[in-house]
CSV table of C-alpha atoms in Angstrom, one decimal:
chain,number,residue,atom,x,y,z
A,1,MET,CA,11.0,17.0,-121.5
A,2,GLY,CA,11.5,15.2,-124.2
A,3,MET,CA,15.0,13.5,-122.8
A,4,PHE,CA,12.7,11.9,-120.0
A,5,LYS,CA,10.1,10.2,-122.0
A,6,ARG,CA,12.5,7.0,-122.8
A,7,LEU,CA,13.5,6.9,-119.3
A,8,PRO,CA,11.6,3.6,-117.7
A,9,ILE,CA,8.7,4.6,-115.2
A,10,GLY,CA,10.5,2.7,-112.4
A,11,LEU,CA,14.1,5.2,-112.6
A,12,LEU,CA,11.4,8.5,-112.9
A,13,LEU,CA,10.1,7.6,-110.3
A,14,LEU,CA,13.2,6.9,-108.2
A,15,THR,CA,14.7,10.0,-109.6
A,16,ILE,CA,11.6,12.5,-108.3
A,17,LEU,CA,12.6,10.4,-104.7
A,18,SER,CA,15.7,11.2,-104.5
A,19,VAL,CA,15.6,15.0,-105.5
A,20,VAL,CA,12.5,15.3,-102.8
A,21,LEU,CA,14.4,13.1,-100.4
A,22,LEU,CA,18.1,14.8,-100.8
A,23,ILE,CA,15.7,18.8,-99.8
A,24,ALA,CA,14.1,16.9,-96.9
A,25,ALA,CA,17.7,15.5,-95.9
A,26,LEU,CA,19.2,19.1,-96.4
A,27,GLY,CA,16.3,20.6,-94.1
A,28,THR,CA,17.1,18.3,-91.6
A,29,VAL,CA,20.4,18.9,-91.9
A,30,PHE,CA,20.3,22.3,-91.3
A,31,LEU,CA,16.7,23.4,-89.3
A,32,TYR,CA,15.7,20.0,-87.3
A,33,ALA,CA,19.1,18.7,-86.1
A,34,PRO,CA,20.5,21.2,-83.3
A,35,VAL,CA,24.0,22.4,-83.6
A,36,GLU,CA,26.7,20.9,-81.5
A,37,ALA,CA,27.9,22.0,-79.2
A,38,THR,CA,32.0,22.5,-79.2
A,39,MET,CA,32.0,22.0,-83.0
A,40,GLY,CA,29.1,24.2,-84.2
A,41,LEU,CA,28.4,24.3,-87.6
A,42,VAL,CA,30.6,22.7,-88.8
A,43,GLN,CA,29.4,19.2,-87.4
A,44,LYS,CA,27.0,19.3,-90.0
A,45,VAL,CA,29.3,17.9,-92.5
A,46,PHE,CA,29.1,14.5,-90.6
A,47,TYR,CA,26.0,13.5,-92.2
A,48,PHE,CA,26.8,14.2,-95.4
A,49,HIS,CA,30.3,13.0,-94.9
A,50,VAL,CA,29.2,9.5,-93.5
A,51,ALA,CA,26.3,9.1,-95.6
A,52,HIS,CA,28.8,9.1,-98.6
A,53,ALA,CA,31.5,6.6,-96.7
A,54,TRP,CA,27.9,4.2,-96.2
A,55,ALA,CA,27.2,4.4,-99.9
A,56,GLY,CA,30.6,4.1,-101.1
A,57,MET,CA,31.4,1.0,-99.1
A,58,LEU,CA,28.0,-0.7,-100.3
A,59,SER,CA,28.8,0.2,-103.7
A,60,PHE,CA,32.2,-1.9,-103.6
A,61,ILE,CA,29.9,-4.5,-101.9
A,62,VAL,CA,27.6,-5.1,-104.6
A,63,ALA,CA,30.5,-4.6,-107.6
A,64,ALA,CA,32.2,-7.9,-105.6
A,65,ILE,CA,29.0,-9.6,-105.6
A,66,THR,CA,28.2,-8.7,-108.9
A,67,GLY,CA,31.1,-9.7,-110.4
A,68,ALA,CA,31.3,-13.2,-108.6
A,69,VAL,CA,27.9,-13.5,-110.3
A,70,TYR,CA,29.0,-12.6,-113.6
A,71,LEU,CA,31.9,-15.6,-113.1
A,72,LYS,CA,29.1,-17.9,-112.0
A,73,MET,CA,26.7,-16.7,-115.1
A,74,ARG,CA,28.7,-15.8,-117.8
A,75,ASP,CA,26.4,-12.7,-119.0
A,76,LEU,CA,28.0,-10.0,-119.9
A,77,ARG,CA,25.4,-7.6,-118.2
A,78,TRP,CA,26.5,-8.6,-114.6
A,79,ASP,CA,29.9,-7.5,-115.6
A,80,VAL,CA,28.3,-3.9,-116.6
A,81,ALA,CA,26.7,-3.9,-113.3
A,82,SER,CA,30.3,-4.2,-111.4
A,83,LEU,CA,32.1,-1.7,-113.1
A,84,ALA,CA,28.7,0.9,-113.1
A,85,SER,CA,29.5,0.0,-108.9
A,86,VAL,CA,33.1,0.6,-109.4
A,87,GLU,CA,32.8,3.4,-110.3
A,88,LEU,CA,29.9,4.6,-108.5
A,89,GLY,CA,31.7,4.0,-105.3
A,90,MET,CA,35.0,5.7,-106.2
A,91,VAL,CA,32.9,9.2,-106.9
A,92,LEU,CA,31.1,8.6,-103.5
A,93,MET,CA,34.2,7.4,-101.5
A,94,LEU,CA,36.0,10.7,-102.9
A,95,ILE,CA,33.5,13.0,-101.8
A,96,ALA,CA,33.3,11.5,-98.4
A,97,ILE,CA,37.3,11.6,-98.3
A,98,VAL,CA,37.0,15.4,-99.3
A,99,SER,CA,34.0,16.5,-96.9
A,100,GLY,CA,35.8,14.6,-94.3
A,101,SER,CA,39.1,16.4,-94.8
A,102,ILE,CA,36.8,19.6,-94.8
A,103,TRP,CA,35.3,18.7,-91.0
A,104,ALA,CA,39.1,17.7,-89.9
A,105,HIS,CA,40.5,21.1,-90.8
A,106,ALA,CA,37.9,22.6,-88.3
A,107,ALA,CA,37.6,20.2,-85.6
A,108,TRP,CA,41.8,18.6,-85.8
A,109,ASN,CA,43.5,21.8,-87.6
A,110,THR,CA,44.6,19.4,-90.6
A,111,TRP,CA,43.4,18.3,-93.5
A,112,TRP,CA,45.3,14.5,-93.1
A,113,THR,CA,46.1,12.6,-90.8
A,114,TRP,CA,47.0,8.6,-91.3
A,115,ASP,CA,44.3,7.6,-89.6
A,116,PRO,CA,42.9,4.0,-90.2
A,117,ARG,CA,40.0,5.1,-91.6
A,118,LEU,CA,41.3,7.3,-94.0
A,119,THR,CA,44.0,5.7,-95.0
A,120,THR,CA,42.1,2.8,-95.6
A,121,VAL,CA,39.7,4.7,-97.8
A,122,THR,CA,42.2,6.3,-99.6
A,123,ILE,CA,44.0,2.8,-100.5
A,124,MET,CA,40.5,1.3,-101.6
A,125,GLU,CA,40.6,4.3,-104.7
A,126,LEU,CA,43.9,3.4,-105.4
A,127,LEU,CA,42.6,-0.3,-105.8
A,128,TYR,CA,39.6,0.8,-107.5
A,129,ALA,CA,42.0,3.1,-110.1
A,130,ALA,CA,44.1,0.2,-110.3
A,131,TYR,CA,41.1,-2.2,-111.7
A,132,LEU,CA,40.3,0.3,-114.5
A,133,MET,CA,43.6,0.0,-115.5
A,134,LEU,CA,43.6,-3.3,-115.8
A,135,ARG,CA,40.2,-3.3,-117.7
A,136,GLN,CA,41.5,-0.7,-120.0
A,137,GLY,CA,44.8,-2.8,-120.7
A,138,ILE,CA,42.0,-5.7,-121.9
A,139,ALA,CA,39.9,-4.8,-125.4
A,140,GLU,CA,38.6,-8.5,-125.4
A,141,PRO,CA,35.0,-8.1,-123.3
A,142,GLU,CA,34.7,-11.3,-122.1
A,143,ARG,CA,38.4,-11.4,-120.4
A,144,ARG,CA,38.8,-8.1,-119.3
A,145,ALA,CA,35.1,-9.3,-117.5
A,146,ARG,CA,36.7,-11.8,-116.2
A,147,PHE,CA,39.9,-10.4,-114.5
A,148,GLY,CA,37.9,-7.5,-113.4
A,149,ALA,CA,35.1,-9.9,-111.9
A,150,ILE,CA,38.7,-11.8,-110.1
A,151,TYR,CA,40.4,-8.2,-109.5
A,152,VAL,CA,37.2,-6.8,-107.5
A,153,ILE,CA,36.8,-9.9,-105.5
A,154,VAL,CA,40.5,-9.6,-104.4
A,155,ALA,CA,40.2,-5.9,-103.8
A,156,VAL,CA,37.2,-6.3,-101.4
A,157,LEU,CA,38.9,-9.1,-99.5
A,158,THR,CA,41.9,-6.5,-98.9
A,159,VAL,CA,39.9,-3.9,-97.7
A,160,PRO,CA,39.1,-5.4,-93.9
A,161,LEU,CA,43.2,-6.8,-93.7
A,162,THR,CA,44.4,-3.1,-94.5
A,163,PHE,CA,42.1,-1.6,-92.0
A,164,PHE,CA,43.4,-3.9,-89.6
A,165,SER,CA,46.8,-3.4,-89.9
A,166,ILE,CA,46.7,0.4,-89.8
A,167,ARG,CA,44.7,0.3,-87.4
A,168,PHE,CA,47.0,-1.0,-84.9
A,169,TYR,CA,48.9,2.6,-85.2
A,170,ARG,CA,47.1,4.8,-82.9
A,171,THR,CA,44.1,6.8,-84.1
A,172,ILE,CA,42.1,9.9,-83.7
A,173,HIS,CA,38.8,9.6,-85.7
A,174,PRO,CA,36.3,9.7,-83.8
A,175,VAL,CA,33.8,6.4,-83.6
A,176,ILE,CA,30.2,7.7,-83.3
A,177,ILE,CA,28.7,4.0,-84.0
A,178,GLY,CA,30.0,1.4,-81.5
A,179,ASP,CA,32.6,2.2,-78.4
A,180,SER,CA,33.9,5.3,-78.8
A,181,ASP,CA,37.8,5.8,-77.3
A,182,PRO,CA,37.0,8.9,-75.4
A,183,SER,CA,40.4,10.6,-76.4
A,184,ALA,CA,39.8,10.3,-80.0
A,185,ALA,CA,39.3,14.3,-81.3
A,186,GLY,CA,35.9,15.4,-82.4
A,187,ALA,CA,34.0,12.7,-81.1
A,188,PHE,CA,30.3,13.7,-79.2
A,189,ASP,CA,27.2,12.1,-78.5
A,190,MET,CA,24.6,12.3,-80.6
A,191,THR,CA,21.3,13.7,-79.5
A,192,PRO,CA,17.9,12.0,-80.4
A,193,ARG,CA,17.1,14.4,-83.3
A,194,MET,CA,21.0,14.1,-84.5
A,195,LEU,CA,20.3,10.4,-84.6
A,196,HIS,CA,16.9,10.9,-87.0
A,197,THR,CA,19.5,13.5,-89.1
A,198,PHE,CA,22.0,10.8,-89.0
A,199,PHE,CA,19.5,7.9,-90.4
A,200,PHE,CA,17.6,10.1,-92.6
A,201,SER,CA,20.8,11.2,-94.6
A,202,LEU,CA,21.6,7.1,-94.6
A,203,ILE,CA,18.3,6.2,-96.0
A,204,THR,CA,18.5,9.1,-98.5
A,205,PHE,CA,22.1,8.6,-100.2
A,206,SER,CA,21.2,4.4,-99.8
A,207,VAL,CA,18.2,6.0,-102.5
A,208,ILE,CA,20.3,8.0,-104.5
A,209,PHE,CA,23.2,4.9,-104.8
A,210,ALA,CA,20.2,3.1,-106.1
A,211,THR,CA,19.4,5.7,-108.6
A,212,LEU,CA,22.9,6.9,-109.4
A,213,PHE,CA,23.2,2.8,-110.3
A,214,TRP,CA,20.3,2.3,-111.9
A,215,TYR,CA,21.4,5.3,-114.6
A,216,ARG,CA,24.8,4.0,-115.2
A,217,LEU,CA,24.0,0.6,-115.4
A,218,ARG,CA,21.5,1.4,-118.4
A,219,LEU,CA,24.4,3.8,-119.8
A,220,GLY,CA,26.3,0.8,-119.4
A,221,LEU,CA,24.1,-1.7,-121.1
A,222,LEU,CA,22.7,0.7,-123.7
A,223,ALA,CA,26.9,1.4,-124.7
A,224,LYS,CA,27.2,-2.5,-124.9
A,225,ARG,CA,24.5,-2.7,-127.3
A,226,VAL,CA,25.9,0.1,-129.5
A,227,SER,CA,29.2,-1.6,-129.8
A,228,GLU,CA,27.3,-4.9,-130.8
A,229,LYS,CA,25.9,-3.2,-133.4
A,230,ARG,CA,28.6,-1.5,-134.3
A,231,MET,CA,30.5,-5.3,-134.6
A,232,GLU,CA,27.1,-6.1,-136.9
A,233,LEU,CA,28.0,-3.9,-139.3
A,234,GLU,CA,31.4,-4.6,-139.9
A,235,ASP,CA,31.2,-7.8,-140.3
B,1,MET,CA,46.0,-36.5,-105.1
B,2,LYS,CA,49.7,-37.9,-106.1
B,3,HIS,CA,49.0,-36.7,-109.7
B,4,PHE,CA,47.9,-33.5,-108.7
B,5,PHE,CA,51.4,-33.2,-106.5
B,6,ALA,CA,53.7,-34.5,-109.3
B,7,SER,CA,52.8,-31.7,-112.1
B,8,LEU,CA,52.6,-29.5,-108.8
B,9,THR,CA,56.2,-30.5,-108.5
B,10,ALA,CA,56.9,-30.9,-112.4
B,11,VAL,CA,55.6,-26.9,-113.3
B,12,THR,CA,58.3,-26.3,-110.2
B,13,TRP,CA,61.3,-28.1,-111.4
B,14,LYS,CA,60.8,-26.8,-115.0
B,15,ASP,CA,60.2,-22.8,-114.0
B,16,LEU,CA,63.6,-23.6,-111.6
B,17,ALA,CA,65.4,-25.3,-114.2
B,18,VAL,CA,65.0,-22.8,-117.1
B,19,GLU,CA,66.3,-20.3,-114.3
B,20,TRP,CA,69.4,-22.0,-113.5
B,21,ARG,CA,70.0,-21.8,-117.1
B,22,SER,CA,69.7,-18.3,-117.7
B,23,ARG,CA,69.7,-17.0,-114.9
B,24,GLU,CA,68.1,-13.6,-116.0
B,25,MET,CA,65.6,-13.5,-113.3
B,26,LEU,CA,67.5,-14.0,-110.3
B,27,SER,CA,70.8,-12.2,-111.5
B,28,ALA,CA,68.2,-8.8,-112.5
B,29,MET,CA,66.5,-9.2,-109.4
B,30,LEU,CA,69.6,-9.5,-106.9
B,31,ILE,CA,71.3,-6.6,-109.6
B,32,PHE,CA,68.3,-5.0,-108.6
B,33,ALA,CA,68.0,-5.5,-105.2
B,34,LEU,CA,71.3,-4.2,-104.4
B,35,LEU,CA,71.0,-1.1,-106.1
B,36,VAL,CA,67.7,-0.1,-104.4
B,37,LEU,CA,69.9,-0.6,-101.1
B,38,PHE,CA,72.4,1.7,-102.3
B,39,ILE,CA,69.9,4.0,-103.1
B,40,PHE,CA,68.6,3.6,-99.7
B,41,ASN,CA,71.5,4.3,-98.1
B,42,PHE,CA,72.3,7.4,-99.9
B,43,ALA,CA,68.4,9.0,-99.7
B,44,LEU,CA,67.8,8.0,-96.6
B,45,GLU,CA,71.7,8.4,-94.5
B,46,LEU,CA,71.6,5.6,-93.1
B,47,ASP,CA,73.7,6.1,-90.5
B,48,ALA,CA,73.1,4.3,-86.9
B,49,VAL,CA,70.4,6.2,-85.3
B,50,THR,CA,68.1,6.0,-88.5
B,51,ARG,CA,69.3,2.6,-89.2
B,52,ALA,CA,67.7,1.2,-86.1
B,53,ASN,CA,64.3,2.3,-86.9
B,54,VAL,CA,64.6,2.1,-90.5
B,55,THR,CA,66.4,-1.1,-91.4
B,56,ALA,CA,63.2,-3.3,-91.7
B,57,GLY,CA,61.3,-1.1,-93.8
B,58,VAL,CA,64.2,-0.4,-96.7
B,59,LEU,CA,64.5,-4.6,-96.4
B,60,TRP,CA,61.0,-4.9,-97.1
B,61,VAL,CA,60.9,-2.5,-99.9
B,62,THR,CA,63.7,-3.7,-101.7
B,63,PHE,CA,61.9,-7.3,-101.5
B,64,THR,CA,58.8,-6.2,-103.0
B,65,PHE,CA,60.2,-4.3,-106.1
B,66,ALA,CA,62.6,-6.8,-106.3
B,67,GLY,CA,59.6,-9.4,-106.3
B,68,THR,CA,57.7,-7.8,-109.0
B,69,LEU,CA,60.7,-8.2,-111.5
B,70,GLY,CA,60.8,-12.0,-111.0
B,71,LEU,CA,56.8,-12.2,-110.9
B,72,ASN,CA,56.4,-9.8,-114.2
B,73,ARG,CA,58.9,-11.7,-115.9
B,74,SER,CA,57.9,-15.8,-114.9
B,75,MET,CA,54.5,-15.3,-116.4
B,76,ALA,CA,55.8,-12.8,-119.8
B,77,MET,CA,58.1,-15.9,-119.9
B,78,GLU,CA,55.2,-18.5,-120.6
B,79,LYS,CA,53.5,-16.2,-122.6
B,80,ASP,CA,56.0,-14.3,-124.9
B,81,ARG,CA,57.4,-18.4,-126.1
B,82,GLY,CA,53.6,-19.5,-126.6
B,83,CYS,CA,54.7,-22.3,-123.3
B,84,LEU,CA,51.1,-21.3,-121.8
B,85,ASP,CA,49.5,-23.3,-124.2
B,86,GLY,CA,51.6,-25.7,-124.5
B,87,LEU,CA,51.2,-25.6,-120.1
B,88,LEU,CA,47.3,-25.6,-120.6
B,89,LEU,CA,47.6,-28.5,-122.9
B,90,ALA,CA,49.1,-30.9,-120.9
B,91,PRO,CA,46.7,-32.7,-118.8
B,92,VAL,CA,47.0,-31.3,-115.6
B,93,ASP,CA,44.9,-29.8,-113.1
B,94,ARG,CA,45.7,-25.9,-113.6
B,95,VAL,CA,45.3,-25.5,-110.1
B,96,ALA,CA,48.6,-27.4,-109.9
B,97,ILE,CA,50.2,-24.9,-112.6
B,98,TYR,CA,49.1,-22.5,-110.1
B,99,CYS,CA,51.1,-23.6,-107.2
B,100,GLY,CA,53.7,-24.9,-109.3
B,101,LYS,CA,54.6,-21.4,-110.8
B,102,ALA,CA,54.0,-19.9,-107.2
B,103,LEU,CA,56.4,-22.0,-105.5
B,104,ALA,CA,59.1,-21.4,-107.9
B,105,ASN,CA,58.9,-18.1,-107.7
B,106,LEU,CA,58.6,-17.8,-103.5
B,107,LEU,CA,61.9,-20.1,-103.8
B,108,LEU,CA,63.3,-17.4,-106.0
B,109,MET,CA,62.3,-14.7,-104.1
B,110,LEU,CA,64.0,-16.3,-100.7
B,111,VAL,CA,67.1,-17.0,-102.5
B,112,VAL,CA,67.1,-13.2,-103.1
B,113,ALA,CA,66.5,-13.0,-99.5
B,114,ALA,CA,69.1,-15.0,-98.2
B,115,ILE,CA,71.5,-12.9,-100.4
B,116,VAL,CA,70.2,-9.6,-99.9
B,117,LEU,CA,70.3,-10.2,-95.8
B,118,PRO,CA,74.2,-11.4,-95.3
B,119,VAL,CA,75.3,-8.5,-97.9
B,120,TYR,CA,72.9,-5.9,-95.3
B,121,SER,CA,74.6,-7.2,-92.6
B,122,ILE,CA,78.1,-7.0,-93.7
B,123,LEU,CA,77.2,-3.6,-95.4
B,124,TYR,CA,76.5,-2.0,-91.7
B,125,ASN,CA,77.7,-4.6,-89.2
B,126,ILE,CA,74.7,-6.2,-87.9
B,127,ASN,CA,73.2,-9.5,-87.2
B,128,LEU,CA,70.3,-9.9,-89.2
B,129,PHE,CA,70.2,-13.6,-88.9
B,130,GLN,CA,67.5,-13.8,-86.1
B,131,PRO,CA,65.1,-17.4,-86.6
B,132,GLY,CA,61.8,-14.8,-85.9
B,133,LEU,CA,62.8,-12.6,-88.7
B,134,VAL,CA,63.5,-15.8,-91.2
B,135,LEU,CA,60.4,-16.6,-90.3
B,136,VAL,CA,58.6,-13.3,-90.8
B,137,ILE,CA,60.5,-13.4,-94.3
B,138,VAL,CA,59.2,-16.7,-95.2
B,139,LEU,CA,55.5,-15.6,-94.2
B,140,GLY,CA,55.4,-12.4,-96.0
B,141,SER,CA,57.1,-14.0,-99.2
B,142,ILE,CA,54.6,-16.4,-99.0
B,143,GLY,CA,51.6,-14.2,-98.9
B,144,TYR,CA,53.3,-12.2,-101.7
B,145,THR,CA,53.8,-14.7,-104.2
B,146,ALA,CA,50.7,-16.5,-103.5
B,147,VAL,CA,48.7,-13.1,-104.8
B,148,GLY,CA,51.5,-11.8,-107.3
B,149,THR,CA,51.8,-15.1,-108.9
B,150,LEU,CA,47.8,-14.9,-109.4
B,151,LEU,CA,47.7,-11.1,-110.4
B,152,ALA,CA,51.0,-11.4,-112.5
B,153,SER,CA,49.8,-14.1,-114.9
B,154,MET,CA,45.8,-11.4,-115.4
B,155,ALA,CA,49.0,-8.7,-116.0
B,156,VAL,CA,50.6,-10.5,-118.6
B,157,GLN,CA,47.6,-11.1,-120.6
B,158,ALA,CA,47.0,-6.8,-121.0
B,159,ARG,CA,48.2,-4.4,-123.4
B,160,THR,CA,49.9,-2.5,-120.7
B,161,ARG,CA,51.2,-5.7,-119.4
B,162,ASP,CA,54.4,-4.1,-117.7
B,163,ILE,CA,53.3,-1.1,-116.0
B,164,LEU,CA,50.1,-2.6,-114.6
B,165,LEU,CA,51.6,-5.7,-112.2
B,166,PRO,CA,52.6,-3.2,-109.4
B,167,ILE,CA,50.0,-1.1,-109.6
B,168,LEU,CA,47.6,-3.9,-109.1
B,169,LEU,CA,49.9,-5.6,-106.9
B,170,PHE,CA,51.0,-2.8,-104.4
B,171,PRO,CA,47.3,-1.8,-103.1
B,172,VAL,CA,46.7,-5.6,-102.7
B,173,VAL,CA,49.9,-6.6,-100.4
B,174,LEU,CA,49.8,-3.4,-98.6
B,175,PRO,CA,48.4,-5.1,-95.1
B,176,LEU,CA,50.8,-7.7,-95.8
B,177,LEU,CA,54.0,-5.0,-95.9
B,178,VAL,CA,52.5,-3.2,-92.7
B,179,ALA,CA,52.7,-6.2,-90.4
B,180,ALA,CA,55.8,-7.5,-92.1
B,181,VAL,CA,57.7,-4.6,-91.3
B,182,LYS,CA,56.3,-4.2,-87.7
B,183,SER,CA,57.0,-7.5,-87.2
B,184,SER,CA,60.3,-7.0,-88.3
B,185,SER,CA,61.2,-4.0,-86.8
B,186,ALA,CA,59.9,-5.2,-83.4
B,187,LEU,CA,62.0,-8.4,-84.0
B,188,LEU,CA,65.1,-6.2,-84.8
B,189,GLN,CA,65.2,-4.2,-82.2
B,190,GLY,CA,65.4,-7.1,-79.8
B,191,TYR,CA,62.0,-7.6,-78.8
B,192,PRO,CA,60.8,-11.6,-78.5
B,193,LEU,CA,58.8,-12.7,-81.2
B,194,GLY,CA,55.6,-13.3,-78.9
B,195,GLU,CA,56.1,-8.9,-78.6
B,196,SER,CA,54.5,-9.1,-82.1
B,197,SER,CA,52.4,-12.3,-82.3
B,198,GLY,CA,49.3,-10.2,-83.3
B,199,TRP,CA,51.7,-9.2,-86.7
B,200,ILE,CA,52.2,-12.5,-87.1
B,201,ASN,CA,48.5,-13.8,-86.8
B,202,LEU,CA,47.7,-11.1,-89.5
B,203,LEU,CA,50.4,-12.5,-91.6
B,204,ILE,CA,49.3,-15.7,-91.3
B,205,VAL,CA,45.6,-15.1,-91.7
B,206,TYR,CA,46.6,-13.2,-95.0
B,207,ASP,CA,48.4,-16.1,-96.3
B,208,LEU,CA,45.7,-18.4,-95.8
B,209,ILE,CA,43.0,-15.9,-97.3
B,210,PHE,CA,44.7,-15.4,-100.4
B,211,ILE,CA,46.3,-19.1,-101.2
B,212,ALA,CA,41.9,-20.0,-101.0
B,213,VAL,CA,40.7,-17.2,-102.9
B,214,SER,CA,43.8,-17.6,-105.5
B,215,LEU,CA,43.2,-21.5,-106.2
B,216,MET,CA,39.3,-20.5,-106.2
B,217,VAL,CA,39.8,-18.0,-109.0
B,218,PHE,CA,43.1,-19.5,-111.4
B,219,ASP,CA,41.0,-21.6,-113.6
B,220,TYR,CA,38.9,-18.5,-114.4
B,221,VAL,CA,42.3,-16.1,-115.3
B,222,ILE,CA,43.8,-19.1,-117.9
B,223,GLU,CA,40.5,-21.2,-119.5
B,224,GLU,CA,41.1,-19.8,-123.0
């Protein structure tokens, strides 16, 4: 257990909470929530699928906010935070896309459709991949942070515009929350137990997001310290 | 305010004068645009039936690709010969430098469009000169050059600058392109301008948002 000794106590507690919540969430998805009448077991993908997409959106918003704070405060730690949440967001969104694809194959009989949500989320992955490429091309930390912050702000503004621009095309993605188009394939009404499970998954993945964010932030700050020490040695 | 516009027009004028003497950007953009058109002709087999559906898409892809050439060059030119430092030393508002560059890029894009459109009209014997289409092209080019000038000024300062601009720019201009292609396509199929008012509104919103953001953050791009 030596690797846990140096962890801050808050992070250690958060890690334990995440594991407990994840096990409990799996329990509610498979034991508490009823099996959906028409789609059957595959509908259970929905709980974690939406939770991943939610946590992914959350991290991209955190990335934009921390980026803007960096531009104001000029403290490189905010840049580390911004990069950390972009990386996390990309992983979470990728999982959301893949899990959605698995569900879509069962419900729509296709792995992929050009639906607004799917397309927007995939464009987001490309946007943030471009962000990482921009950072890679700049060696000087202060300039890299500045340009990264600008791009992450531009990126977050294009997301709703992309979504609305593609929405004018007909969509078959079900809208579970909010007003649903009855013709959307794979739509269903949630029973109270499904609703409980759904919100429990959302909370679980918000906590998991916070935990992973803390780890990634800690790693980034340590890496920053290492590179600063190296600079000192070279001087 | 008067000083601001004076420096803005000075920057634009400088860019256009340089361009007029060398014509390196405009000729590259034009030849590139025509080549793209020819490639599309054979890649898509642009017969009368296909053309009706894809003309708008072909035109916008051509403008977009040619536009990245111009944007990259316009900023690289400043960077290479140390002109950017000279510009920054001048006692003018930095936002005026951005506006001047963006305006010069916009004019260049419109010149390319003004040449590509009649060429396309002659090649395929259709009339592309409709006031509605001109409006869409102007609105689309404004948004494209507003965000393109901002991103190009970051891209040229990176090590990988030759490949970076399209990668940074294309995912950001995607909503603009969707709106521009859709409204152009409706106009070319003979629908009145009111039919695509939703798309036109999206273009205007896009233009306003990205002009505002660029004005707010450009200071941070060139602060050293």
